PDB file of C-alpha atoms in Angstrom:
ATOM      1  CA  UNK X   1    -378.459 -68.335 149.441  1.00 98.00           C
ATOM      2  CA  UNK X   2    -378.727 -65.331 151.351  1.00 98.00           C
ATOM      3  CA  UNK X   3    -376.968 -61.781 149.602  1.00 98.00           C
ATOM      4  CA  UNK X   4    -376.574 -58.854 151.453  1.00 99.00           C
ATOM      5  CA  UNK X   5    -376.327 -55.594 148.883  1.00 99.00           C
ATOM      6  CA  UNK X   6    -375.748 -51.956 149.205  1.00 99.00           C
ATOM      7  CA  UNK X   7    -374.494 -49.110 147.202  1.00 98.00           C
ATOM      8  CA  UNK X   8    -373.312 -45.481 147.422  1.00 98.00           C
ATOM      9  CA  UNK X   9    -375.070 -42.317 145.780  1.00 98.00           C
ATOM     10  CA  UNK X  10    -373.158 -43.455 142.546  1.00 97.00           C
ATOM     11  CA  UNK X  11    -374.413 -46.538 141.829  1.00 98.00           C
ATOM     12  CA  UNK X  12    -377.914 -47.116 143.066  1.00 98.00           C
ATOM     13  CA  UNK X  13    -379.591 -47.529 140.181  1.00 98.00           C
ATOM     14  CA  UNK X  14    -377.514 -50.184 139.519  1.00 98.00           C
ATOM     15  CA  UNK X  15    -378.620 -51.954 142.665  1.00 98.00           C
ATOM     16  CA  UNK X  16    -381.788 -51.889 141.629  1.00 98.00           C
ATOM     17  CA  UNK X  17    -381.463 -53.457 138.320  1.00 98.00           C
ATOM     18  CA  UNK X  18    -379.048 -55.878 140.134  1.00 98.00           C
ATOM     19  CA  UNK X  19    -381.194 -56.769 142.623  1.00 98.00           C
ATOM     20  CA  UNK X  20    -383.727 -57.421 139.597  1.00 98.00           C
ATOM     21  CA  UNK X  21    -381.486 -60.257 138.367  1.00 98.00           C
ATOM     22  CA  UNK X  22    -380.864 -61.516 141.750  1.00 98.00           C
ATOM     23  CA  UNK X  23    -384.949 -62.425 142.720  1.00 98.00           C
ATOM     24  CA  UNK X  24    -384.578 -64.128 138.778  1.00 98.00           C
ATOM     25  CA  UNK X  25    -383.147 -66.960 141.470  1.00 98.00           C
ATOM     26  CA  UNK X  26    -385.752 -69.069 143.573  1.00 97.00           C
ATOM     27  CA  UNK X  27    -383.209 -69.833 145.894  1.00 97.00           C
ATOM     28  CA  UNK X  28    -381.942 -66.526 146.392  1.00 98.00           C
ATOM     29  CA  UNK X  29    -382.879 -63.815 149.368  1.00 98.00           C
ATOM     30  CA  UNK X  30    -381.739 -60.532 149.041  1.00 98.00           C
ATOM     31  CA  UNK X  31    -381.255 -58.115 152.377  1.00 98.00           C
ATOM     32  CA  UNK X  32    -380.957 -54.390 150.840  1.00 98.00           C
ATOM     33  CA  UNK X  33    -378.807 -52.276 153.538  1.00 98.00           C
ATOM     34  CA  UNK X  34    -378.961 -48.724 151.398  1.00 97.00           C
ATOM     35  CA  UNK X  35    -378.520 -46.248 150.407  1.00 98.00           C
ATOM     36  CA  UNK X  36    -381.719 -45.274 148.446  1.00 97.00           C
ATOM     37  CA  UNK X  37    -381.317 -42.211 147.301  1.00 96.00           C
ATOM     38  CA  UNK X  38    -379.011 -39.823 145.419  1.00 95.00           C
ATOM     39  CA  UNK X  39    -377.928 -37.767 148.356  1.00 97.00           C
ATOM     40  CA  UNK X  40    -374.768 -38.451 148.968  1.00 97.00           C
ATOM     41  CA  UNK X  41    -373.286 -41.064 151.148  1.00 98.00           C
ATOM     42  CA  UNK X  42    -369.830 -42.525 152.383  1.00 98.00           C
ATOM     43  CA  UNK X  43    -369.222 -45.883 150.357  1.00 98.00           C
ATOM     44  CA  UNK X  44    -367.037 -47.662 152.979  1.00 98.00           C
ATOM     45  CA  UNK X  45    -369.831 -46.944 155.772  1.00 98.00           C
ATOM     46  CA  UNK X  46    -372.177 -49.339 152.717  1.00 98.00           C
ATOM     47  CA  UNK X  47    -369.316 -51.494 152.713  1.00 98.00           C
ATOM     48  CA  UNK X  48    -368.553 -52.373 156.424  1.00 98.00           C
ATOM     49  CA  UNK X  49    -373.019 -53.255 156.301  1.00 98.00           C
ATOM     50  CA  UNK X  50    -372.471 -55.602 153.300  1.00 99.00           C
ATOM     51  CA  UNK X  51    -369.588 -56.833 155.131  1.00 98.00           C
ATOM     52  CA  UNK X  52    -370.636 -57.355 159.136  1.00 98.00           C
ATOM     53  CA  UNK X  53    -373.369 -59.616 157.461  1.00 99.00           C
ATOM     54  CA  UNK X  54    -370.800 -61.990 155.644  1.00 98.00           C
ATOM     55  CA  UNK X  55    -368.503 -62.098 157.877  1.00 98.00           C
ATOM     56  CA  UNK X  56    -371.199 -63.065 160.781  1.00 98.00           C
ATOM     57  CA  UNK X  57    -372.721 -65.516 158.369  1.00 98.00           C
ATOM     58  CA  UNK X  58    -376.112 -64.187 157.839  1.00 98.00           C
ATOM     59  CA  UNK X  59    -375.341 -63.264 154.106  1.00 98.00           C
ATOM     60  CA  UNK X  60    -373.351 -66.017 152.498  1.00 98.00           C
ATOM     61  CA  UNK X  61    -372.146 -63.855 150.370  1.00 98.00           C
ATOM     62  CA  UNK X  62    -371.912 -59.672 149.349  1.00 99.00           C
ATOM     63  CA  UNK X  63    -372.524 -57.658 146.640  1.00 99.00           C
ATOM     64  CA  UNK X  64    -371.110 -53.633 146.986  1.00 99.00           C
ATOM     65  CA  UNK X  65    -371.245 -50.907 144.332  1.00 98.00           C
ATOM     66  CA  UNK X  66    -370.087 -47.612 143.857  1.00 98.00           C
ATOM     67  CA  UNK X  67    -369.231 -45.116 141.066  1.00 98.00           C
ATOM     68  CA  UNK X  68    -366.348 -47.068 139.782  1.00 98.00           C
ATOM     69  CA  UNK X  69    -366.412 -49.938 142.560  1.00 98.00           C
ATOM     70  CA  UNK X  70    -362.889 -49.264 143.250  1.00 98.00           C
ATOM     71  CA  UNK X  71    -363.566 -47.253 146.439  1.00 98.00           C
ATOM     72  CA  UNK X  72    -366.198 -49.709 147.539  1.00 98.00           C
ATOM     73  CA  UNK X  73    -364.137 -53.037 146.949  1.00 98.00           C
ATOM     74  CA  UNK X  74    -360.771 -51.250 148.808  1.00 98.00           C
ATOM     75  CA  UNK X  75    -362.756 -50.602 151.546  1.00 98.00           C
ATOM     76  CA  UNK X  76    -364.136 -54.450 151.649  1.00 98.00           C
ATOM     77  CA  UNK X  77    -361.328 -56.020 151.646  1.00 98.00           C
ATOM     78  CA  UNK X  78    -360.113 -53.730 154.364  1.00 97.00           C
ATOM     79  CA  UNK X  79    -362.580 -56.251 156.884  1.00 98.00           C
ATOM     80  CA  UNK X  80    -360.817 -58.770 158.041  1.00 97.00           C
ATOM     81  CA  UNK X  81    -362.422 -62.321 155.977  1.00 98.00           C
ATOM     82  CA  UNK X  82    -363.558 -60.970 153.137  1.00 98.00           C
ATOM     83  CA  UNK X  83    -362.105 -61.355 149.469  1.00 98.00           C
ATOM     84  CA  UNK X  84    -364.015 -58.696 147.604  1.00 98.00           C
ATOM     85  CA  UNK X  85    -363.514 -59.407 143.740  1.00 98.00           C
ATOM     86  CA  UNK X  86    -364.344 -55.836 141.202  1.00 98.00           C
ATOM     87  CA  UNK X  87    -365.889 -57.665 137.864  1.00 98.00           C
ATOM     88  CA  UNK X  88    -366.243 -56.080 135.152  1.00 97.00           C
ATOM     89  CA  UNK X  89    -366.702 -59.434 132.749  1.00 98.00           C
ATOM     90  CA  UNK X  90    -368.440 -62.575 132.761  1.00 98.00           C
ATOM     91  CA  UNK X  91    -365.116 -64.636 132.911  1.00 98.00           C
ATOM     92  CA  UNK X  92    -363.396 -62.449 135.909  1.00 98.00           C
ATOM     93  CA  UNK X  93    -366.487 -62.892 137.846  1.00 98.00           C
ATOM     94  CA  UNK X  94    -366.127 -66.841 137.213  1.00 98.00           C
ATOM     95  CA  UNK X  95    -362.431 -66.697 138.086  1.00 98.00           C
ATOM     96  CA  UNK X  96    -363.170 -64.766 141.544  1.00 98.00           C
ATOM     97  CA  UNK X  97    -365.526 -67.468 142.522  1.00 98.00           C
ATOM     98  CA  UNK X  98    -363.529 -70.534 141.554  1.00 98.00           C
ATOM     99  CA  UNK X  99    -360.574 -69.595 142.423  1.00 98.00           C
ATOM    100  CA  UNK X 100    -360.334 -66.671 144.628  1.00 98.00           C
ATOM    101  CA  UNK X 101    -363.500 -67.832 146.720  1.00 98.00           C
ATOM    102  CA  UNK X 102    -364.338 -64.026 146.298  1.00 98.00           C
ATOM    103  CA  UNK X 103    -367.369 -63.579 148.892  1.00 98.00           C
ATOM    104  CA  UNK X 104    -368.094 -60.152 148.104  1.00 99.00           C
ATOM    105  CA  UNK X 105    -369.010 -58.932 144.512  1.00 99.00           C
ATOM    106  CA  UNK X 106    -367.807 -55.331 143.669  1.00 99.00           C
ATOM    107  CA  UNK X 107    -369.961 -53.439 140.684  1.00 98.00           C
ATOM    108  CA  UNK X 108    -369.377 -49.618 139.389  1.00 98.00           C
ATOM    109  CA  UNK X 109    -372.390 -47.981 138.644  1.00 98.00           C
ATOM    110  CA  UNK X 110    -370.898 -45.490 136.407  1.00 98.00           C
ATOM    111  CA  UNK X 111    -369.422 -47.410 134.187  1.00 98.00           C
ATOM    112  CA  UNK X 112    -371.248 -51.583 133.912  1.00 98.00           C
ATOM    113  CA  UNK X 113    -374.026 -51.168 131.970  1.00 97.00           C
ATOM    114  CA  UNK X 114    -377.381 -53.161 133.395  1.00 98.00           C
ATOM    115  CA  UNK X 115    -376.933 -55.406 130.595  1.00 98.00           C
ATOM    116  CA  UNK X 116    -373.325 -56.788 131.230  1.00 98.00           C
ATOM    117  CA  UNK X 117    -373.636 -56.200 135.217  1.00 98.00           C
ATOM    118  CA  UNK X 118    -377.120 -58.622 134.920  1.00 98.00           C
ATOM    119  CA  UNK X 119    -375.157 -60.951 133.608  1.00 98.00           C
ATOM    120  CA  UNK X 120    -371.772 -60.533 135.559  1.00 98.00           C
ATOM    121  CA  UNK X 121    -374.055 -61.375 138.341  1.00 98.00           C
ATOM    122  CA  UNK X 122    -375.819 -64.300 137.473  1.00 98.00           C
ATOM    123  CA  UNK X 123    -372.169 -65.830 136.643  1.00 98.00           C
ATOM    124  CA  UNK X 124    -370.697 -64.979 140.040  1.00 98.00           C
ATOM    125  CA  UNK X 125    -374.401 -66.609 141.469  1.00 98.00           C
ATOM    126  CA  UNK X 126    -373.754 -69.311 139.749  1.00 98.00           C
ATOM    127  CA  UNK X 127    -370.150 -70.308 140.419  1.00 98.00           C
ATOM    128  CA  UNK X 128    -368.602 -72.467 143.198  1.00 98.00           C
ATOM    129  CA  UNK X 129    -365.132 -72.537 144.593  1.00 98.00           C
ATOM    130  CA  UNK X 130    -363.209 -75.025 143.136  1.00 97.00           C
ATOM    131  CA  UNK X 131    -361.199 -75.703 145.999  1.00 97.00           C
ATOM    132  CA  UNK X 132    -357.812 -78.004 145.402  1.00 96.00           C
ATOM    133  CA  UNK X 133    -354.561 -75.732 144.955  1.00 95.00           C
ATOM    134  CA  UNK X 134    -356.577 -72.626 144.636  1.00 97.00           C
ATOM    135  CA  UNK X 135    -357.468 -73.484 148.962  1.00 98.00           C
ATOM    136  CA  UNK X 136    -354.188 -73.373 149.361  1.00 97.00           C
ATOM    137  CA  UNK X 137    -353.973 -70.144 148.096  1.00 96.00           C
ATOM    138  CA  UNK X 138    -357.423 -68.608 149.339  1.00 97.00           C
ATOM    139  CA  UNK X 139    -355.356 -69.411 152.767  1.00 97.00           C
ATOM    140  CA  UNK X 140    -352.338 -67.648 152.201  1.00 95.00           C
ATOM    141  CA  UNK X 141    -354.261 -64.099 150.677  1.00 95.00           C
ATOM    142  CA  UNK X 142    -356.242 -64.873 153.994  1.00 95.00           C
ATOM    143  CA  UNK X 143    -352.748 -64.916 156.285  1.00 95.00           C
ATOM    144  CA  UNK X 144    -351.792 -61.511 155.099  1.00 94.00           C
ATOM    145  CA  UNK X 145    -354.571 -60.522 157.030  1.00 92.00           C
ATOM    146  CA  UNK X 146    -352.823 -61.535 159.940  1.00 89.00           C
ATOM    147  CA  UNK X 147    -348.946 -59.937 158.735  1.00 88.00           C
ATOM    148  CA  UNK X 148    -347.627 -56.904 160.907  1.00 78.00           C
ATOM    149  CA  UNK X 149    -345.915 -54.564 158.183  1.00 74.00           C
ATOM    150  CA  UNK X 150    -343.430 -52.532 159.150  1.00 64.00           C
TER     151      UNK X 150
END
């Protein structure tokens, strides 16, 4: 499985202890697209990276933090395809993956410890989409993309 991960300013520290429990998998590659460093950067430019590499299929899936990870998961799900899930538990980072299909992974630096994010992580790793009625579903979040409002 191939994971593309970035973070703002906020949360970078948390990448790197993230990206600890990520190479914990054999099968997992990790592709690191910044920042790395505390100066200061725009989280939805670190989002639209993450993003551009799931969406063209050479990330199967995303992981994005900032500060809170609200900014950073807005701004993902503002790309068309991707259903970016903010977990702060084990059992809502299950519940993205089975049945929201949630491709990107949203983390807040400021306020998961590396404890609970470690294993927040490994759950979301772990977890397939169930499929079944929650397709259905997954399809009809994915139409809104599509919906002209107004």
């Amino acid at each position: 499985m191939n994971i593309t991960i970035g973070s703002d300013h906020g949360a970078v520290d948390l990448k790197e202890e993230v990206k600890m429990v990520l190479h914990e998998f054999s099968d997992v590659h990790v592709k690191d697209v910044g920042t790395f460093g505390k100066e200061a950067v725009d989280y939805p430019d670190i989002a639209e990276k993450v993003c551009a590499d799931v969406i063209s299929g050479k990330a199967d899936r995303g992981i994005v933090l900032c500060g809170t990870g609200l900014g950073i998961s807005i701004a993902a799900n503002k790309i068309k395809g991707i259903r970016a899930a903010l977990c702060a538990d084990v059992y809502t980072a299950i519940m993205s993956r089975k049945h929201n299909d949630a491709n990107v992974l949203a983390l807040g630096g400021r306020v998961t410890g590396f404890g609970p994010a470690g294993e927040i992580v490994r759950a979301w790793i772990r977890t397939e989409f169930e499929g079944g009625r929650h397709a259905r579903r997954v399809e009809k979040i994915m139409a809104l993309e599509d919906q002209k409002n107004g």
